[in-house]
Amino acid sequence: MKKFFLLCAFLLSASSVFSRTGFGLQGGFDCGSSSDTFVSASVRRDTSPWCVSICAHFSNPFFSSLEPTGTFTAAFDDYFVNERIMEHIDIYVLWGISAGFSCDFDGSGERDFSVGTGSRFGVGFDFFFFGRHLEFFSEAVWNPYLGVEREDGDFSFMGKVDNFPCSLGFRIWN
């Protein structure tokens, strides 16, 4: 977990080195049937429609204590519509892909794990301040996925259609 936060700090500080790149953090929750929370680091370039984020997932603090779930995902989103609707507000529509890995860290001899991939479709708003150097954003995404899991030595297919991650975050642009 310390490595994740060190990576986030590095990405935020590195924004002064790259030209017109935004580095940021976001947090959110899944509005689907098995709700969890997540924290992610993201990077987005002004010259490319792609946004990349790496997420660490946690148990939902409303239903239990906030603990790491051992799940990590990466998302690659294409902002194919990105229009300014007011001086400081943009709206975007995205599609993308996600890939995830989950492993239990209970110390038992057999490791249970799962891997999956899915598509992403969503919409969001950007709010820019200080000459477009500080961005706050909010997005809602539909992210159905398929994968394989190993539990107690048995392999099975898994899938989730009602996966709706919603997030709030910020990026610092140079």
Tab-separated table of C-alpha atoms in Angstrom:
chain	number	residue	atom	x	y	z
A	1	MET	CA	0.000	0.000	0.000
A	2	LYS	CA	2.915	2.344	0.717
A	3	LYS	CA	4.183	1.772	-2.820
A	4	PHE	CA	0.818	2.860	-4.225
A	5	PHE	CA	0.907	6.172	-2.340
A	6	LEU	CA	4.554	6.728	-3.291
A	7	LEU	CA	3.586	6.226	-6.927
A	8	CYS	CA	0.767	8.765	-6.534
A	9	ALA	CA	3.145	11.313	-4.978
A	10	PHE	CA	5.658	10.756	-7.784
A	11	LEU	CA	3.002	11.233	-10.474
A	12	LEU	CA	1.759	14.449	-8.885
A	13	SER	CA	5.263	15.904	-8.567
A	14	ALA	CA	6.242	14.832	-12.088
A	15	SER	CA	3.552	17.038	-13.634
A	16	SER	CA	6.012	19.932	-13.653
A	17	VAL	CA	8.374	17.987	-15.955
A	18	PHE	CA	6.005	16.956	-18.766
A	19	SER	CA	4.295	19.388	-21.111
A	20	ARG	CA	0.540	19.816	-20.667
A	21	THR	CA	-0.028	16.635	-18.726
A	22	GLY	CA	-2.421	16.261	-15.831
A	23	PHE	CA	-1.669	13.935	-12.921
A	24	GLY	CA	-4.211	13.335	-10.221
A	25	LEU	CA	-6.020	11.236	-7.697
A	26	GLN	CA	-9.598	10.099	-7.596
A	27	GLY	CA	-11.780	8.132	-5.281
A	28	GLY	CA	-15.150	6.561	-5.638
A	29	PHE	CA	-17.419	3.617	-5.169
A	30	ASP	CA	-19.238	1.000	-7.205
A	31	CYS	CA	-22.995	1.528	-7.404
A	32	GLY	CA	-23.544	-2.133	-8.373
A	33	SER	CA	-24.743	-5.050	-6.263
A	34	SER	CA	-21.397	-5.814	-4.554
A	35	SER	CA	-20.278	-2.316	-3.682
A	36	ASP	CA	-16.657	-1.466	-2.919
A	37	THR	CA	-14.629	1.730	-2.784
A	38	PHE	CA	-11.469	2.601	-4.681
A	39	VAL	CA	-8.639	5.096	-4.850
A	40	SER	CA	-6.761	5.621	-8.081
A	41	ALA	CA	-3.991	7.623	-9.678
A	42	SER	CA	-4.611	8.938	-13.180
A	43	VAL	CA	-2.679	10.625	-15.955
A	44	ARG	CA	-4.087	12.451	-18.966
A	45	ARG	CA	-2.365	14.397	-21.748
A	46	ASP	CA	-3.899	17.390	-23.446
A	47	THR	CA	-2.745	16.206	-26.890
A	48	SER	CA	-4.227	12.709	-26.529
A	49	PRO	CA	-7.812	11.651	-25.858
A	50	TRP	CA	-6.610	8.790	-23.609
A	51	CYS	CA	-6.672	8.778	-19.824
A	52	VAL	CA	-4.914	6.022	-17.852
A	53	SER	CA	-5.707	5.162	-14.244
A	54	ILE	CA	-4.535	2.537	-11.758
A	55	CYS	CA	-6.919	1.665	-8.910
A	56	ALA	CA	-6.636	-0.040	-5.534
A	57	HIS	CA	-9.937	-1.347	-4.132
A	58	PHE	CA	-11.139	-1.382	-0.524
A	59	SER	CA	-14.141	-2.811	1.310
A	60	ASN	CA	-17.098	-0.447	1.600
A	61	PRO	CA	-16.798	1.456	4.914
A	62	PHE	CA	-20.612	1.799	5.115
A	63	PHE	CA	-21.027	-1.986	5.441
A	64	SER	CA	-17.760	-2.952	7.188
A	65	SER	CA	-14.421	-1.478	8.152
A	66	LEU	CA	-12.289	0.064	5.409
A	67	GLU	CA	-9.768	-2.646	4.501
A	68	PRO	CA	-7.802	-3.453	1.325
A	69	THR	CA	-9.456	-6.178	-0.743
A	70	GLY	CA	-6.347	-7.216	-2.671
A	71	THR	CA	-7.931	-6.040	-5.925
A	72	PHE	CA	-6.131	-3.787	-8.387
A	73	THR	CA	-7.411	-2.572	-11.755
A	74	ALA	CA	-6.133	-0.493	-14.640
A	75	ALA	CA	-8.397	1.490	-16.935
A	76	PHE	CA	-7.648	3.012	-20.340
A	77	ASP	CA	-10.328	5.502	-21.391
A	78	ASP	CA	-10.730	7.367	-24.679
A	79	TYR	CA	-12.507	10.717	-24.252
A	80	PHE	CA	-14.023	10.650	-27.739
A	81	VAL	CA	-16.305	13.603	-26.921
A	82	ASN	CA	-14.666	16.384	-24.917
A	83	GLU	CA	-16.482	19.677	-25.336
A	84	ARG	CA	-16.309	22.945	-23.438
A	85	ILE	CA	-19.833	23.938	-22.379
A	86	MET	CA	-18.871	27.001	-20.302
A	87	GLU	CA	-15.643	28.892	-19.647
A	88	HIS	CA	-14.521	26.581	-16.832
A	89	ILE	CA	-16.664	23.479	-17.465
A	90	ASP	CA	-16.176	20.653	-19.973
A	91	ILE	CA	-18.318	17.585	-20.563
A	92	TYR	CA	-16.889	14.330	-21.848
A	93	VAL	CA	-18.101	10.949	-23.040
A	94	LEU	CA	-15.734	8.010	-22.845
A	95	TRP	CA	-15.255	4.425	-23.875
A	96	GLY	CA	-12.398	2.239	-22.793
A	97	ILE	CA	-11.144	-1.045	-21.415
A	98	SER	CA	-10.256	-2.260	-17.958
A	99	ALA	CA	-8.228	-5.142	-16.595
A	100	GLY	CA	-8.104	-6.320	-13.015
A	101	PHE	CA	-6.413	-8.761	-10.698
A	102	SER	CA	-7.465	-9.908	-7.244
A	103	CYS	CA	-5.612	-12.160	-4.830
A	104	ASP	CA	-6.241	-13.069	-1.210
A	105	PHE	CA	-3.394	-12.302	1.133
A	106	ASP	CA	-4.462	-14.498	4.052
A	107	GLY	CA	-1.206	-16.497	4.126
A	108	SER	CA	-2.791	-19.879	3.336
A	109	GLY	CA	-0.912	-22.430	1.228
A	110	GLU	CA	-3.255	-22.154	-1.785
A	111	ARG	CA	-3.774	-18.728	-3.270
A	112	ASP	CA	-7.247	-17.829	-4.485
A	113	PHE	CA	-7.203	-15.258	-7.272
A	114	SER	CA	-9.206	-13.804	-10.118
A	115	VAL	CA	-8.378	-11.971	-13.337
A	116	GLY	CA	-10.826	-10.144	-15.532
A	117	THR	CA	-11.242	-7.620	-18.289
A	118	GLY	CA	-14.121	-5.488	-19.426
A	119	SER	CA	-15.356	-2.582	-21.470
A	120	ARG	CA	-16.106	0.905	-20.127
A	121	PHE	CA	-18.707	3.462	-21.248
A	122	GLY	CA	-19.262	6.672	-19.315
A	123	VAL	CA	-19.873	10.385	-19.007
A	124	GLY	CA	-18.269	13.053	-16.860
A	125	PHE	CA	-17.716	16.723	-16.136
A	126	ASP	CA	-14.430	18.642	-15.780
A	127	PHE	CA	-14.214	21.853	-13.745
A	128	PHE	CA	-11.056	23.906	-14.417
A	129	PHE	CA	-9.526	26.663	-12.286
A	130	PHE	CA	-6.355	28.811	-12.243
A	131	GLY	CA	-5.915	29.042	-16.000
A	132	ARG	CA	-6.808	25.357	-16.491
A	133	HIS	CA	-3.984	24.214	-14.173
A	134	LEU	CA	-6.297	22.652	-11.576
A	135	GLU	CA	-9.043	20.267	-12.662
A	136	PHE	CA	-11.796	18.740	-10.570
A	137	PHE	CA	-13.854	16.048	-12.252
A	138	SER	CA	-16.766	13.726	-11.676
A	139	GLU	CA	-17.661	10.698	-13.772
A	140	ALA	CA	-20.004	7.741	-13.890
A	141	VAL	CA	-19.042	4.655	-15.894
A	142	TRP	CA	-20.685	1.367	-16.822
A	143	ASN	CA	-17.941	-1.294	-16.642
A	144	PRO	CA	-19.228	-4.859	-17.266
A	145	TYR	CA	-16.509	-7.503	-17.141
A	146	LEU	CA	-15.704	-11.190	-17.600
A	147	GLY	CA	-12.928	-13.225	-16.093
A	148	VAL	CA	-11.668	-16.375	-14.442
A	149	GLU	CA	-11.333	-17.079	-10.743
A	150	ARG	CA	-9.688	-19.784	-8.696
A	151	GLU	CA	-11.298	-20.529	-5.369
A	152	ASP	CA	-10.336	-23.474	-3.152
A	153	GLY	CA	-8.399	-25.024	-6.051
A	154	ASP	CA	-11.351	-24.907	-8.488
A	155	PHE	CA	-11.464	-22.645	-11.538
A	156	SER	CA	-14.672	-20.980	-12.713
A	157	PHE	CA	-15.810	-18.149	-14.939
A	158	MET	CA	-16.996	-14.911	-13.392
A	159	GLY	CA	-18.765	-11.894	-14.737
A	160	LYS	CA	-20.530	-8.811	-13.585
A	161	VAL	CA	-22.930	-6.728	-15.617
A	162	ASP	CA	-24.017	-4.283	-12.896
A	163	ASN	CA	-20.651	-2.642	-12.292
A	164	PHE	CA	-21.074	1.157	-12.163
A	165	PRO	CA	-18.001	2.910	-10.725
A	166	CYS	CA	-18.661	6.566	-9.888
A	167	SER	CA	-15.781	8.823	-8.896
A	168	LEU	CA	-14.659	12.295	-7.934
A	169	GLY	CA	-11.117	13.508	-8.344
A	170	PHE	CA	-8.634	16.173	-9.254
A	171	ARG	CA	-5.677	16.610	-11.577
A	172	ILE	CA	-2.862	19.125	-11.528
A	173	TRP	CA	-1.829	20.342	-14.982
A	174	ASN	CA	1.373	22.156	-15.850
